[in-house]
Amino acid sequence: MKRAVTLSALACLLAATAAAPTAFADGATPDASGAPTTKAAKVRTKVVYRTAPTLLDTVPRRGTLRVCTTGDYRPFTSRDRKTEKYSGIDIDMARDLAKSLDAKPTFVPTTWASLVADLDGGRCDIAVGGVSITLPRARKLAFSEPTRTDGKTPIVRCEDKKKYRTLKDIDKPETTVVVNPGGTNEEFARDQLEKAKIKVHKDNNTIFDEIVEGRADVMMTDASETLYQAKLHPELCSVHPDKPFTFAEKAYALPRDDTRFKEYVDQFVHLATHDGTYEKYEDEWMK
């Protein structure tokens, strides 16, 4: 009888010992594997999570929204050479975006050739002004929700409107196609034409005068620009702007890694393109 009691007591003692945490010297306690972990080790392995900085916070704190824009692509962006003031559909939108962030816009001059590098290099917070979404650009930049669809179509002297309707009509040795350097217009012309002469004109503000004066025959650019320039130059006509050669979307270019800022700009664009704001700015220039 005494032996049975002793064995029972021993079994209880062993069970209690197995359930209790093992004690280690100098105050250490075991981790999940049973190995001792000192308080100092716990401090060393503590993980601290920090939120990445975002322009959604930086812009209001700074009080300025830095906007890269070429200033040479009406009706989206135009820079007055005398006053150096900017205007255009996307300039108005940039002002609204800055205001929504309790900031003022600062316009940073750029070119079509350097726009990607300027934004990717941190010279500005956003790039606007008729910027087309392309896959090469999307490798380095993010894009907002699109503001509009567009596509490449010809603009010519009105007497030549029936002469240059297709790429085959245009791609002849006697045809001179004028392009501005570094953008999608030059890229499209060089990709599609083999026989036509391609003439690079550096000043996009005066490029359409090349066609008016007979120094070039055709420019292929976005349909929205051809309609606007035909309005400014009665000698010029847009060729089938409702059926362009390509499909493209215009949007605002943004830093690639700032997801929270992109989400905010997406929402801003979505509202502006659905509540009549963008349409109002567009009508002011196109009508």
Short mmCIF file of the C-alpha atoms (twelve columns), coordinates in Angstrom:
data_MODEL
# 
_entry.id   MODEL 
# 
loop_
_atom_site.group_PDB 
_atom_site.id 
_atom_site.type_symbol 
_atom_site.label_atom_id 
_atom_site.label_alt_id 
_atom_site.label_comp_id 
_atom_site.label_asym_id 
_atom_site.label_seq_id 
_atom_site.Cartn_x 
_atom_site.Cartn_y 
_atom_site.Cartn_z 
_atom_site.pdbx_PDB_model_num 
ATOM 1   C CA . MET A 1   0.000   0.000  0.000    1 
ATOM 2   C CA . LYS A 2   2.820   2.385  0.920    1 
ATOM 3   C CA . ARG A 3   4.655   1.521  -2.359   1 
ATOM 4   C CA . ALA A 4   1.555   2.438  -4.450   1 
ATOM 5   C CA . VAL A 5   1.268   5.822  -2.784   1 
ATOM 6   C CA . THR A 6   4.939   6.532  -3.360   1 
ATOM 7   C CA . LEU A 7   4.760   5.687  -7.071   1 
ATOM 8   C CA . SER A 8   1.656   7.833  -7.494   1 
ATOM 9   C CA . ALA A 9   3.365   10.785 -5.804   1 
ATOM 10  C CA . LEU A 10  6.416   10.332 -8.012   1 
ATOM 11  C CA . ALA A 11  4.263   10.338 -11.182  1 
ATOM 12  C CA . CYS A 12  2.604   13.602 -10.119  1 
ATOM 13  C CA . LEU A 13  5.971   15.187 -9.437   1 
ATOM 14  C CA . LEU A 14  7.317   14.207 -12.868  1 
ATOM 15  C CA . ALA A 15  4.201   15.580 -14.614  1 
ATOM 16  C CA . ALA A 16  4.482   18.895 -12.793  1 
ATOM 17  C CA . THR A 17  8.166   19.166 -13.658  1 
ATOM 18  C CA . ALA A 18  7.497   18.544 -17.388  1 
ATOM 19  C CA . ALA A 19  4.796   21.225 -17.498  1 
ATOM 20  C CA . ALA A 20  6.878   23.920 -15.783  1 
ATOM 21  C CA . PRO A 21  9.349   26.098 -17.714  1 
ATOM 22  C CA . THR A 22  12.962  25.100 -17.334  1 
ATOM 23  C CA . ALA A 23  14.998  27.477 -15.188  1 
ATOM 24  C CA . PHE A 24  18.297  28.808 -16.510  1 
ATOM 25  C CA . ALA A 25  21.108  30.695 -14.912  1 
ATOM 26  C CA . ASP A 26  21.242  34.534 -14.879  1 
ATOM 27  C CA . GLY A 27  17.493  34.960 -15.337  1 
ATOM 28  C CA . ALA A 28  17.278  33.473 -18.839  1 
ATOM 29  C CA . THR A 29  14.010  31.921 -20.086  1 
ATOM 30  C CA . PRO A 30  13.592  29.387 -22.873  1 
ATOM 31  C CA . ASP A 31  12.348  30.214 -26.350  1 
ATOM 32  C CA . ALA A 32  10.002  27.974 -28.374  1 
ATOM 33  C CA . SER A 33  12.808  25.491 -29.044  1 
ATOM 34  C CA . GLY A 34  13.787  25.249 -25.388  1 
ATOM 35  C CA . ALA A 35  17.022  27.192 -25.819  1 
ATOM 36  C CA . PRO A 36  17.703  29.920 -23.262  1 
ATOM 37  C CA . THR A 37  16.994  33.511 -24.332  1 
ATOM 38  C CA . THR A 38  18.305  36.307 -22.152  1 
ATOM 39  C CA . LYS A 39  16.629  39.702 -21.793  1 
ATOM 40  C CA . ALA A 40  19.552  41.264 -23.640  1 
ATOM 41  C CA . ALA A 41  19.012  38.899 -26.570  1 
ATOM 42  C CA . LYS A 42  15.342  39.849 -26.683  1 
ATOM 43  C CA . VAL A 43  16.278  43.511 -26.981  1 
ATOM 44  C CA . ARG A 44  18.742  42.788 -29.762  1 
ATOM 45  C CA . THR A 45  16.219  40.837 -31.843  1 
ATOM 46  C CA . LYS A 46  13.327  43.258 -31.453  1 
ATOM 47  C CA . VAL A 47  11.987  44.300 -34.890  1 
ATOM 48  C CA . VAL A 48  10.980  47.939 -35.380  1 
ATOM 49  C CA . TYR A 49  8.576   48.684 -38.260  1 
ATOM 50  C CA . ARG A 50  8.694   52.165 -39.757  1 
ATOM 51  C CA . THR A 51  6.277   53.602 -42.307  1 
ATOM 52  C CA . ALA A 52  7.988   54.672 -45.544  1 
ATOM 53  C CA . PRO A 53  7.766   58.410 -46.245  1 
ATOM 54  C CA . THR A 54  5.107   59.459 -48.737  1 
ATOM 55  C CA . LEU A 55  4.478   62.637 -50.719  1 
ATOM 56  C CA . LEU A 56  0.963   62.519 -49.323  1 
ATOM 57  C CA . ASP A 57  2.532   63.766 -46.080  1 
ATOM 58  C CA . THR A 58  5.590   65.559 -47.467  1 
ATOM 59  C CA . VAL A 59  3.754   67.900 -49.865  1 
ATOM 60  C CA . PRO A 60  1.401   69.415 -47.239  1 
ATOM 61  C CA . ARG A 61  4.278   69.748 -44.789  1 
ATOM 62  C CA . ARG A 62  6.494   71.395 -47.417  1 
ATOM 63  C CA . GLY A 63  3.648   73.566 -48.721  1 
ATOM 64  C CA . THR A 64  4.574   73.063 -52.382  1 
ATOM 65  C CA . LEU A 65  3.793   70.495 -55.074  1 
ATOM 66  C CA . ARG A 66  6.663   70.300 -57.558  1 
ATOM 67  C CA . VAL A 67  5.220   69.766 -61.044  1 
ATOM 68  C CA . CYS A 68  7.410   68.800 -64.015  1 
ATOM 69  C CA . THR A 69  5.949   69.972 -67.324  1 
ATOM 70  C CA . THR A 70  7.313   70.740 -70.808  1 
ATOM 71  C CA . GLY A 71  5.225   73.867 -71.398  1 
ATOM 72  C CA . ASP A 72  5.124   73.189 -75.147  1 
ATOM 73  C CA . TYR A 73  2.123   70.938 -75.665  1 
ATOM 74  C CA . ARG A 74  -1.081  72.898 -75.955  1 
ATOM 75  C CA . PRO A 75  -3.862  72.463 -74.935  1 
ATOM 76  C CA . PHE A 76  -2.378  70.513 -72.005  1 
ATOM 77  C CA . THR A 77  0.606   72.678 -71.048  1 
ATOM 78  C CA . SER A 78  1.858   76.000 -72.361  1 
ATOM 79  C CA . ARG A 79  4.550   78.342 -71.092  1 
ATOM 80  C CA . ASP A 80  4.406   82.024 -72.024  1 
ATOM 81  C CA . ARG A 81  7.925   83.016 -73.055  1 
ATOM 82  C CA . LYS A 82  7.499   86.605 -71.898  1 
ATOM 83  C CA . THR A 83  5.864   86.083 -68.524  1 
ATOM 84  C CA . GLU A 84  7.068   82.481 -67.982  1 
ATOM 85  C CA . LYS A 85  3.594   81.655 -66.679  1 
ATOM 86  C CA . TYR A 86  2.058   78.262 -67.366  1 
ATOM 87  C CA . SER A 87  -1.436  77.507 -68.598  1 
ATOM 88  C CA . GLY A 88  -3.333  74.541 -70.003  1 
ATOM 89  C CA . ILE A 89  -5.771  71.812 -69.076  1 
ATOM 90  C CA . ASP A 90  -3.265  69.848 -67.001  1 
ATOM 91  C CA . ILE A 91  -1.828  73.011 -65.472  1 
ATOM 92  C CA . ASP A 92  -5.289  73.844 -64.108  1 
ATOM 93  C CA . MET A 93  -5.598  70.290 -62.832  1 
ATOM 94  C CA . ALA A 94  -2.187  70.518 -61.146  1 
ATOM 95  C CA . ARG A 95  -3.248  73.702 -59.372  1 
ATOM 96  C CA . ASP A 96  -6.381  71.942 -58.107  1 
ATOM 97  C CA . LEU A 97  -4.338  68.945 -56.945  1 
ATOM 98  C CA . ALA A 98  -1.929  71.186 -55.035  1 
ATOM 99  C CA . LYS A 99  -4.817  73.047 -53.401  1 
ATOM 100 C CA . SER A 100 -6.371  69.764 -52.287  1 
ATOM 101 C CA . LEU A 101 -3.081  69.012 -50.502  1 
ATOM 102 C CA . ASP A 102 -2.950  72.427 -48.808  1 
ATOM 103 C CA . ALA A 103 -0.022  73.382 -51.032  1 
ATOM 104 C CA . LYS A 104 0.886   75.599 -53.966  1 
ATOM 105 C CA . PRO A 105 2.238   74.319 -57.300  1 
ATOM 106 C CA . THR A 106 5.813   75.002 -58.365  1 
ATOM 107 C CA . PHE A 107 6.276   74.288 -62.072  1 
ATOM 108 C CA . VAL A 108 9.602   72.695 -62.984  1 
ATOM 109 C CA . PRO A 109 10.651  73.012 -66.656  1 
ATOM 110 C CA . THR A 110 11.481  69.721 -68.365  1 
ATOM 111 C CA . THR A 111 11.671  68.287 -71.885  1 
ATOM 112 C CA . TRP A 112 10.148  65.201 -73.435  1 
ATOM 113 C CA . ALA A 113 13.600  63.635 -73.597  1 
ATOM 114 C CA . SER A 114 14.356  64.249 -69.901  1 
ATOM 115 C CA . LEU A 115 10.890  63.967 -68.313  1 
ATOM 116 C CA . VAL A 116 11.331  60.383 -67.092  1 
ATOM 117 C CA . ALA A 117 14.781  61.041 -65.636  1 
ATOM 118 C CA . ASP A 118 13.654  64.272 -63.957  1 
ATOM 119 C CA . LEU A 119 10.745  62.603 -62.167  1 
ATOM 120 C CA . ASP A 120 12.621  59.395 -61.392  1 
ATOM 121 C CA . GLY A 121 15.529  61.458 -60.079  1 
ATOM 122 C CA . GLY A 122 13.358  63.408 -57.642  1 
ATOM 123 C CA . ARG A 123 13.390  66.845 -59.302  1 
ATOM 124 C CA . CYS A 124 9.591   66.909 -59.048  1 
ATOM 125 C CA . ASP A 125 6.678   65.105 -57.407  1 
ATOM 126 C CA . ILE A 126 4.496   64.653 -60.485  1 
ATOM 127 C CA . ALA A 127 4.746   65.208 -64.253  1 
ATOM 128 C CA . VAL A 128 1.796   66.582 -66.238  1 
ATOM 129 C CA . GLY A 129 1.031   68.002 -69.655  1 
ATOM 130 C CA . GLY A 130 -0.413  65.467 -72.091  1 
ATOM 131 C CA . VAL A 131 1.865   62.649 -70.931  1 
ATOM 132 C CA . SER A 132 1.032   59.385 -72.713  1 
ATOM 133 C CA . ILE A 133 1.227   56.076 -70.899  1 
ATOM 134 C CA . THR A 134 3.861   53.861 -72.533  1 
ATOM 135 C CA . LEU A 135 5.449   50.612 -71.408  1 
ATOM 136 C CA . PRO A 136 9.024   52.010 -71.471  1 
ATOM 137 C CA . ARG A 137 7.922   54.883 -69.224  1 
ATOM 138 C CA . ALA A 138 5.990   52.489 -66.984  1 
ATOM 139 C CA . ARG A 139 9.212   50.597 -66.239  1 
ATOM 140 C CA . LYS A 140 10.498  53.614 -64.309  1 
ATOM 141 C CA . LEU A 141 7.377   55.572 -63.383  1 
ATOM 142 C CA . ALA A 142 3.877   54.999 -62.091  1 
ATOM 143 C CA . PHE A 143 0.829   56.514 -63.792  1 
ATOM 144 C CA . SER A 144 -2.395  57.853 -62.381  1 
ATOM 145 C CA . GLU A 145 -5.819  56.858 -63.545  1 
ATOM 146 C CA . PRO A 146 -6.090  58.092 -67.188  1 
ATOM 147 C CA . THR A 147 -7.533  61.522 -67.887  1 
ATOM 148 C CA . ARG A 148 -8.489  60.748 -71.492  1 
ATOM 149 C CA . THR A 149 -7.883  58.423 -74.462  1 
ATOM 150 C CA . ASP A 150 -6.006  59.587 -77.550  1 
ATOM 151 C CA . GLY A 151 -3.925  58.362 -80.484  1 
ATOM 152 C CA . LYS A 152 -1.574  59.420 -83.267  1 
ATOM 153 C CA . THR A 153 -3.120  60.980 -86.356  1 
ATOM 154 C CA . PRO A 154 -1.817  63.301 -89.113  1 
ATOM 155 C CA . ILE A 155 -2.135  67.075 -89.325  1 
ATOM 156 C CA . VAL A 156 -1.474  68.544 -92.794  1 
ATOM 157 C CA . ARG A 157 -2.202  71.546 -94.975  1 
ATOM 158 C CA . CYS A 158 -5.899  71.468 -95.712  1 
ATOM 159 C CA . GLU A 159 -5.363  71.070 -99.465  1 
ATOM 160 C CA . ASP A 160 -3.482  67.820 -98.680  1 
ATOM 161 C CA . LYS A 161 -6.136  66.357 -96.412  1 
ATOM 162 C CA . LYS A 162 -7.055  63.604 -98.880  1 
ATOM 163 C CA . LYS A 163 -3.432  62.997 -99.850  1 
ATOM 164 C CA . TYR A 164 -2.171  61.779 -96.484  1 
ATOM 165 C CA . ARG A 165 -4.809  59.539 -94.986  1 
ATOM 166 C CA . THR A 166 -2.861  56.343 -94.361  1 
ATOM 167 C CA . LEU A 167 0.650   55.454 -93.284  1 
ATOM 168 C CA . LYS A 168 1.217   54.114 -96.796  1 
ATOM 169 C CA . ASP A 169 0.204   57.503 -98.226  1 
ATOM 170 C CA . ILE A 170 2.655   59.235 -95.900  1 
ATOM 171 C CA . ASP A 171 5.613   56.857 -96.196  1 
ATOM 172 C CA . LYS A 172 6.974   58.042 -99.547  1 
ATOM 173 C CA . PRO A 173 10.398  59.509 -100.386 1 
ATOM 174 C CA . GLU A 174 8.897   62.860 -101.396 1 
ATOM 175 C CA . THR A 175 7.120   63.333 -98.036  1 
ATOM 176 C CA . THR A 176 8.714   65.256 -95.174  1 
ATOM 177 C CA . VAL A 177 7.402   64.380 -91.723  1 
ATOM 178 C CA . VAL A 178 8.298   66.794 -88.944  1 
ATOM 179 C CA . VAL A 179 8.727   65.571 -85.343  1 
ATOM 180 C CA . ASN A 180 9.627   67.058 -81.978  1 
ATOM 181 C CA . PRO A 181 12.563  65.273 -80.324  1 
ATOM 182 C CA . GLY A 182 12.422  62.755 -77.506  1 
ATOM 183 C CA . GLY A 183 8.713   62.020 -77.251  1 
ATOM 184 C CA . THR A 184 6.202   59.515 -78.540  1 
ATOM 185 C CA . ASN A 185 5.699   61.477 -81.796  1 
ATOM 186 C CA . GLU A 186 9.292   60.895 -82.892  1 
ATOM 187 C CA . GLU A 187 9.180   57.317 -81.628  1 
ATOM 188 C CA . PHE A 188 6.042   56.576 -83.648  1 
ATOM 189 C CA . ALA A 189 7.364   58.178 -86.860  1 
ATOM 190 C CA . ARG A 190 10.681  56.329 -86.732  1 
ATOM 191 C CA . ASP A 191 8.966   53.055 -85.951  1 
ATOM 192 C CA . GLN A 192 6.381   53.301 -88.751  1 
ATOM 193 C CA . LEU A 193 8.171   55.087 -91.608  1 
ATOM 194 C CA . GLU A 194 10.938  53.735 -93.825  1 
ATOM 195 C CA . LYS A 195 10.917  55.950 -96.929  1 
ATOM 196 C CA . ALA A 196 9.651   59.371 -95.814  1 
ATOM 197 C CA . LYS A 197 12.097  62.033 -94.672  1 
ATOM 198 C CA . ILE A 198 11.947  62.687 -90.917  1 
ATOM 199 C CA . LYS A 199 12.793  66.237 -89.917  1 
ATOM 200 C CA . VAL A 200 13.470  67.003 -86.245  1 
ATOM 201 C CA . HIS A 201 12.275  70.432 -85.105  1 
ATOM 202 C CA . LYS A 202 13.369  71.226 -81.553  1 
ATOM 203 C CA . ASP A 203 10.779  73.898 -80.737  1 
ATOM 204 C CA . ASN A 204 7.390   72.278 -80.299  1 
ATOM 205 C CA . ASN A 205 5.795   75.721 -79.998  1 
ATOM 206 C CA . THR A 206 6.645   76.598 -83.618  1 
ATOM 207 C CA . ILE A 207 6.662   73.143 -85.177  1 
ATOM 208 C CA . PHE A 208 3.320   73.554 -86.937  1 
ATOM 209 C CA . ASP A 209 4.629   76.621 -88.783  1 
ATOM 210 C CA . GLU A 210 6.920   74.194 -90.603  1 
ATOM 211 C CA . ILE A 211 3.870   72.659 -92.261  1 
ATOM 212 C CA . VAL A 212 2.129   75.988 -92.880  1 
ATOM 213 C CA . GLU A 213 5.253   77.394 -94.574  1 
ATOM 214 C CA . GLY A 214 5.781   74.273 -96.688  1 
ATOM 215 C CA . ARG A 215 9.020   73.138 -95.034  1 
ATOM 216 C CA . ALA A 216 7.274   69.917 -93.973  1 
ATOM 217 C CA . ASP A 217 4.198   68.070 -95.155  1 
ATOM 218 C CA . VAL A 218 2.919   66.094 -92.191  1 
ATOM 219 C CA . MET A 219 3.137   65.837 -88.456  1 
ATOM 220 C CA . MET A 220 1.705   62.832 -86.653  1 
ATOM 221 C CA . THR A 221 0.731   63.644 -83.104  1 
ATOM 222 C CA . ASP A 222 -2.128  63.055 -80.700  1 
ATOM 223 C CA . ALA A 223 -5.573  63.723 -82.153  1 
ATOM 224 C CA . SER A 224 -6.356  66.202 -79.370  1 
ATOM 225 C CA . GLU A 225 -3.352  68.316 -80.348  1 
ATOM 226 C CA . THR A 226 -4.179  68.191 -84.057  1 
ATOM 227 C CA . LEU A 227 -7.684  69.512 -83.354  1 
ATOM 228 C CA . TYR A 228 -6.344  72.307 -81.186  1 
ATOM 229 C CA . GLN A 229 -3.614  73.319 -83.648  1 
ATOM 230 C CA . ALA A 230 -6.061  73.271 -86.571  1 
ATOM 231 C CA . LYS A 231 -8.117  75.739 -84.555  1 
ATOM 232 C CA . LEU A 232 -5.066  78.009 -84.183  1 
ATOM 233 C CA . HIS A 233 -3.904  77.575 -87.791  1 
ATOM 234 C CA . PRO A 234 -6.795  77.735 -90.294  1 
ATOM 235 C CA . GLU A 235 -4.408  76.509 -93.015  1 
ATOM 236 C CA . LEU A 236 -4.073  73.146 -91.251  1 
ATOM 237 C CA . CYS A 237 -6.517  70.262 -90.966  1 
ATOM 238 C CA . SER A 238 -6.620  67.238 -88.700  1 
ATOM 239 C CA . VAL A 239 -6.952  63.945 -90.584  1 
ATOM 240 C CA . HIS A 240 -9.499  61.458 -89.173  1 
ATOM 241 C CA . PRO A 241 -8.974  62.452 -85.491  1 
ATOM 242 C CA . ASP A 242 -11.890 60.186 -84.555  1 
ATOM 243 C CA . LYS A 243 -10.009 57.180 -85.982  1 
ATOM 244 C CA . PRO A 244 -6.331  57.611 -85.076  1 
ATOM 245 C CA . PHE A 245 -3.593  55.167 -86.049  1 
ATOM 246 C CA . THR A 246 -2.970  54.172 -82.438  1 
ATOM 247 C CA . PHE A 247 -4.646  53.883 -79.070  1 
ATOM 248 C CA . ALA A 248 -3.146  55.685 -76.107  1 
ATOM 249 C CA . GLU A 249 -4.154  57.058 -72.732  1 
ATOM 250 C CA . LYS A 250 -2.970  60.245 -71.100  1 
ATOM 251 C CA . ALA A 251 -2.318  60.401 -67.383  1 
ATOM 252 C CA . TYR A 252 -0.098  61.978 -64.756  1 
ATOM 253 C CA . ALA A 253 3.317   60.436 -64.166  1 
ATOM 254 C CA . LEU A 254 4.231   59.689 -60.543  1 
ATOM 255 C CA . PRO A 255 7.114   58.224 -58.523  1 
ATOM 256 C CA . ARG A 256 7.047   54.472 -58.910  1 
ATOM 257 C CA . ASP A 257 7.327   53.437 -55.254  1 
ATOM 258 C CA . ASP A 258 4.925   55.871 -53.537  1 
ATOM 259 C CA . THR A 259 1.734   53.812 -53.464  1 
ATOM 260 C CA . ARG A 260 -0.179  56.031 -51.035  1 
ATOM 261 C CA . PHE A 261 0.457   59.179 -53.093  1 
ATOM 262 C CA . LYS A 262 -0.603  57.352 -56.276  1 
ATOM 263 C CA . GLU A 263 -3.836  56.204 -54.640  1 
ATOM 264 C CA . TYR A 264 -4.611  59.801 -53.676  1 
ATOM 265 C CA . VAL A 265 -3.894  61.155 -57.183  1 
ATOM 266 C CA . ASP A 266 -5.979  58.335 -58.674  1 
ATOM 267 C CA . GLN A 267 -8.931  59.402 -56.546  1 
ATOM 268 C CA . PHE A 268 -8.376  63.066 -57.440  1 
ATOM 269 C CA . VAL A 269 -8.368  62.271 -61.180  1 
ATOM 270 C CA . HIS A 270 -11.370 59.955 -60.886  1 
ATOM 271 C CA . LEU A 271 -13.454 62.657 -59.245  1 
ATOM 272 C CA . ALA A 272 -12.310 65.416 -61.634  1 
ATOM 273 C CA . THR A 273 -13.099 63.340 -64.717  1 
ATOM 274 C CA . HIS A 274 -16.565 62.425 -63.408  1 
ATOM 275 C CA . ASP A 275 -17.790 65.630 -61.752  1 
ATOM 276 C CA . GLY A 276 -17.257 67.877 -64.800  1 
ATOM 277 C CA . THR A 277 -14.033 69.562 -63.627  1 
ATOM 278 C CA . TYR A 278 -11.759 68.124 -66.310  1 
ATOM 279 C CA . GLU A 279 -14.404 68.615 -68.988  1 
ATOM 280 C CA . LYS A 280 -14.760 72.272 -67.998  1 
ATOM 281 C CA . TYR A 281 -11.022 72.897 -68.386  1 
ATOM 282 C CA . GLU A 282 -11.001 71.003 -71.685  1 
ATOM 283 C CA . ASP A 283 -13.905 73.052 -73.076  1 
ATOM 284 C CA . GLU A 284 -12.108 76.284 -72.213  1 
ATOM 285 C CA . TRP A 285 -9.294  75.294 -74.562  1 
ATOM 286 C CA . MET A 286 -10.964 73.237 -77.239  1 
ATOM 287 C CA . LYS A 287 -14.071 75.281 -77.992  1 
# 
